[in-house]
Amino acid sequence: MNTPQPDNVTGDADKRTWRRAISTARSAVSAQQQVAEANALAAAVPGLLDGLQSPTVCGYVPFGAEPASIGLLDVLRDAGAQVLLPIVPEEPAPLEWAEYTGTASLVPGRYRGILEPGGPRLGAAAIGDAAVVFVPALSVDRQGARLGRGAGFYDRSLMLARSDALFVAVVRDDELVDRLPAESHDVRVHRALTPGNGLVTLGAA
Ligand SMILES: Nc1nc2c(c(=O)[nH]1)N(C=O)[C@@H](CNc1ccc(C(=O)N[C@@H](CCC(=O)O)C(=O)O)cc1)CN2
Ligand SMILES: Nc1ncnc2c1ncn2[C@@H]1O[C@H](COP(=O)(O)OP(=O)(O)OP(=O)(O)O)[C@@H](O)[C@H]1O
């Protein structure tokens, strides 16, 4: 039987079809490939911070078959960034944020046990301090349309970011596709961070 792959799902397939196809493809990624990709992604990160003095950066702790690892957050801290991580709110609302101060400060959160920072909460508006926001994605297209998990947390949160903040979706090489279905509330991202091609500029810019 053919496993659906992102490449052979047509552009007008709905978001749920895309989510299923990419989740299936992700479940086939070997542990060895996951580690190699995580290293490649982390290596591309310092280039993003060029010219920024002690920036605030919003990251996230990858879980399951998502690309990247906590090591990417440590690279950011080592490069001088203050790293904020999301805390999932109790209701549909923007994400809240708290600082990442090392793996010992992480505690399992309410969603799938995704690790969250245990320190002081900075509230939902803290994303407004960030020069760079890393955004989890199942897929992203060349125009910057992003496919999330369908909870809407990031679409609500990115609206609170600075207008000059850089939104970076972290995806595998074949998860950067020509065209995804997009809705009016979908906030576009500016870059894809990929293991094979590093930082890829999306949209007209
Ligand atoms: N690593 C990481 N952290 C993150 C996110 C993320 O996508 N990845 N989030 C991004 O918003 C927020 C948490 N939101 C989440 C929303 C849904 C699921 C989830 O597992 N959904 C199931 C489908 C559930 C259903 O359909 O009922 C899935 O994807 O299998 C996980 C996290 C904040 N932190
Ligand atoms: N800015 C917003 N305000 C209120 N509701 C929103 C907003 N953005 C998205 N939503 C709602 O959230 C739900 C999920 O949206 P969508 O399918 O685009 O999620 P997604 O982009 O895949 O997920 P996420 O943003 O969490 O990564 C939809 O019902 C949508 O109406």
CSV table of N, CA and C in Angstrom, one decimal, residues 133-188:
chain,number,residue,atom,x,y,z
A,133,VAL,N,10.7,34.5,16.3
A,133,VAL,CA,9.7,33.5,16.9
A,133,VAL,C,9.8,32.2,16.1
A,134,PHE,N,10.3,31.1,16.7
A,134,PHE,CA,10.3,29.8,16.1
A,134,PHE,C,8.9,29.3,16.3
A,135,VAL,N,8.3,28.7,15.2
A,135,VAL,CA,6.9,28.3,15.2
A,135,VAL,C,6.9,26.8,14.8
A,136,PRO,N,6.3,25.9,15.6
A,136,PRO,CA,6.1,24.5,15.2
A,136,PRO,C,5.2,24.5,14.0
A,137,ALA,N,5.5,23.6,13.0
A,137,ALA,CA,4.6,23.4,11.9
A,137,ALA,C,4.7,22.0,11.4
A,138,LEU,N,3.6,21.5,10.8
A,138,LEU,CA,3.6,20.2,10.1
A,138,LEU,C,4.2,20.4,8.7
A,139,SER,N,3.9,21.6,8.1
A,139,SER,CA,4.3,21.9,6.8
A,139,SER,C,4.3,23.4,6.6
A,140,VAL,N,5.0,24.0,5.6
A,140,VAL,CA,4.9,25.4,5.3
A,140,VAL,C,5.1,25.5,3.8
A,141,ASP,N,4.4,26.5,3.2
A,141,ASP,CA,4.6,26.6,1.7
A,141,ASP,C,5.5,27.8,1.4
A,142,ARG,N,5.8,27.9,0.1
A,142,ARG,CA,6.8,28.9,-0.4
A,142,ARG,C,6.3,30.3,-0.2
A,143,GLN,N,5.0,30.5,0.0
A,143,GLN,CA,4.4,31.8,0.2
A,143,GLN,C,4.4,32.1,1.7
A,144,GLY,N,4.8,31.2,2.6
A,144,GLY,CA,4.8,31.4,4.0
A,144,GLY,C,3.5,30.9,4.7
A,145,ALA,N,2.6,30.3,4.0
A,145,ALA,CA,1.4,29.7,4.7
A,145,ALA,C,1.9,28.5,5.5
A,146,ARG,N,1.4,28.4,6.7
A,146,ARG,CA,1.9,27.4,7.7
A,146,ARG,C,0.7,26.5,8.1
A,147,LEU,N,1.0,25.2,8.2
A,147,LEU,CA,0.0,24.2,8.7
A,147,LEU,C,0.4,23.8,10.1
A,148,GLY,N,-0.4,24.2,11.1
A,148,GLY,CA,-0.2,23.8,12.5
A,148,GLY,C,-1.0,22.5,12.8
A,149,ARG,N,-1.1,22.3,14.1
A,149,ARG,CA,-1.9,21.1,14.6
A,149,ARG,C,-3.4,21.4,14.6
A,150,GLY,N,-3.8,22.6,14.3
A,150,GLY,CA,-5.2,22.8,14.2
A,150,GLY,C,-5.9,23.4,15.5
A,151,ALA,N,-5.1,23.7,16.5
A,151,ALA,CA,-5.6,24.3,17.7
A,151,ALA,C,-5.7,25.8,17.7
A,152,GLY,N,-5.0,26.4,16.8
A,152,GLY,CA,-5.0,27.9,16.6
A,152,GLY,C,-4.2,28.7,17.6
A,153,PHE,N,-3.5,28.0,18.5
A,153,PHE,CA,-2.7,28.7,19.5
A,153,PHE,C,-1.7,29.7,18.9
A,154,TYR,N,-1.0,29.2,17.9
A,154,TYR,CA,0.0,30.1,17.3
A,154,TYR,C,-0.6,31.2,16.4
A,155,ASP,N,-1.7,30.9,15.7
A,155,ASP,CA,-2.3,32.0,15.0
A,155,ASP,C,-2.7,33.1,15.9
A,156,ARG,N,-3.2,32.8,17.1
A,156,ARG,CA,-3.7,33.8,18.0
A,156,ARG,C,-2.5,34.5,18.6
A,157,SER,N,-1.4,33.8,18.8
A,157,SER,CA,-0.2,34.4,19.5
A,157,SER,C,0.6,35.3,18.6
A,158,LEU,N,0.8,34.9,17.3
A,158,LEU,CA,1.6,35.7,16.4
A,158,LEU,C,1.1,37.1,16.2
A,159,MET,N,-0.2,37.2,16.4
A,159,MET,CA,-0.8,38.6,16.2
A,159,MET,C,-0.3,39.5,17.3
A,160,LEU,N,0.3,39.0,18.4
A,160,LEU,CA,0.7,39.9,19.5
A,160,LEU,C,2.2,40.2,19.3
A,161,ALA,N,2.9,39.7,18.3
A,161,ALA,CA,4.3,39.9,18.1
A,161,ALA,C,4.6,41.2,17.5
A,162,ARG,N,5.8,41.7,17.6
A,162,ARG,CA,6.3,42.9,17.0
A,162,ARG,C,6.1,42.8,15.5
A,163,SER,N,5.8,44.0,14.9
A,163,SER,CA,5.6,43.9,13.4
A,163,SER,C,6.9,43.6,12.7
A,164,ASP,N,8.0,43.8,13.3
A,164,ASP,CA,9.3,43.5,12.6
A,164,ASP,C,9.9,42.1,13.1
A,165,ALA,N,9.1,41.4,13.9
A,165,ALA,CA,9.6,40.1,14.3
A,165,ALA,C,9.7,39.1,13.2
A,166,LEU,N,10.7,38.2,13.2
A,166,LEU,CA,10.9,37.2,12.2
A,166,LEU,C,10.2,35.9,12.6
A,167,PHE,N,9.3,35.4,11.9
A,167,PHE,CA,8.6,34.1,12.2
A,167,PHE,C,9.3,33.0,11.4
A,168,VAL,N,9.8,32.0,12.1
A,168,VAL,CA,10.6,30.9,11.5
A,168,VAL,C,9.9,29.6,11.8
A,169,ALA,N,9.4,28.9,10.7
A,169,ALA,CA,8.8,27.6,10.9
A,169,ALA,C,9.9,26.5,10.7
A,170,VAL,N,9.9,25.6,11.6
A,170,VAL,CA,10.9,24.5,11.6
A,170,VAL,C,10.3,23.3,11.0
A,171,VAL,N,10.8,22.9,9.8
A,171,VAL,CA,10.2,21.7,9.1
A,171,VAL,C,11.3,20.9,8.4
A,172,ARG,N,10.9,19.6,8.1
A,172,ARG,CA,11.9,18.8,7.3
A,172,ARG,C,11.9,19.3,5.8
A,173,ASP,N,12.9,18.9,5.1
A,173,ASP,CA,13.1,19.4,3.7
A,173,ASP,C,11.8,19.2,2.9
A,174,ASP,N,11.2,18.0,2.9
A,174,ASP,CA,10.1,17.7,2.1
A,174,ASP,C,8.8,18.2,2.6
A,175,GLU,N,8.8,18.9,3.8
A,175,GLU,CA,7.6,19.5,4.4
A,175,GLU,C,7.5,21.0,3.9
A,176,LEU,N,8.5,21.5,3.2
A,176,LEU,CA,8.4,22.8,2.6
A,176,LEU,C,7.9,22.5,1.2
A,177,VAL,N,6.6,22.9,0.9
A,177,VAL,CA,5.9,22.6,-0.3
A,177,VAL,C,5.5,23.8,-1.1
A,178,ASP,N,5.1,23.6,-2.3
A,178,ASP,CA,4.7,24.7,-3.2
A,178,ASP,C,3.5,25.5,-2.7
A,179,ARG,N,2.5,24.7,-2.2
A,179,ARG,CA,1.2,25.4,-1.9
A,179,ARG,C,0.4,24.6,-0.9
A,180,LEU,N,0.0,25.3,0.2
A,180,LEU,CA,-0.9,24.7,1.2
A,180,LEU,C,-2.2,25.4,1.2
A,181,PRO,N,-3.3,24.8,1.7
A,181,PRO,CA,-4.5,25.5,1.9
A,181,PRO,C,-4.3,26.5,3.0
A,182,ALA,N,-4.8,27.7,2.8
A,182,ALA,CA,-4.7,28.8,3.8
A,182,ALA,C,-6.0,29.5,4.0
A,183,GLU,N,-6.2,29.9,5.3
A,183,GLU,CA,-7.4,30.7,5.6
A,183,GLU,C,-7.0,32.1,6.0
A,184,SER,N,-8.0,33.0,6.1
A,184,SER,CA,-7.7,34.4,6.3
A,184,SER,C,-7.0,34.6,7.7
A,185,HIS,N,-7.3,33.7,8.7
A,185,HIS,CA,-6.7,33.9,10.0
A,185,HIS,C,-5.3,33.4,10.1
A,186,ASP,N,-4.9,32.7,9.1
A,186,ASP,CA,-3.5,32.1,9.1
A,186,ASP,C,-2.5,33.2,9.0
A,187,VAL,N,-1.6,33.2,10.0
A,187,VAL,CA,-0.5,34.2,10.0
A,187,VAL,C,0.7,33.6,9.2
A,188,ARG,N,1.2,34.4,8.2
A,188,ARG,CA,2.3,33.9,7.4
A,188,ARG,C,3.6,34.0,8.1
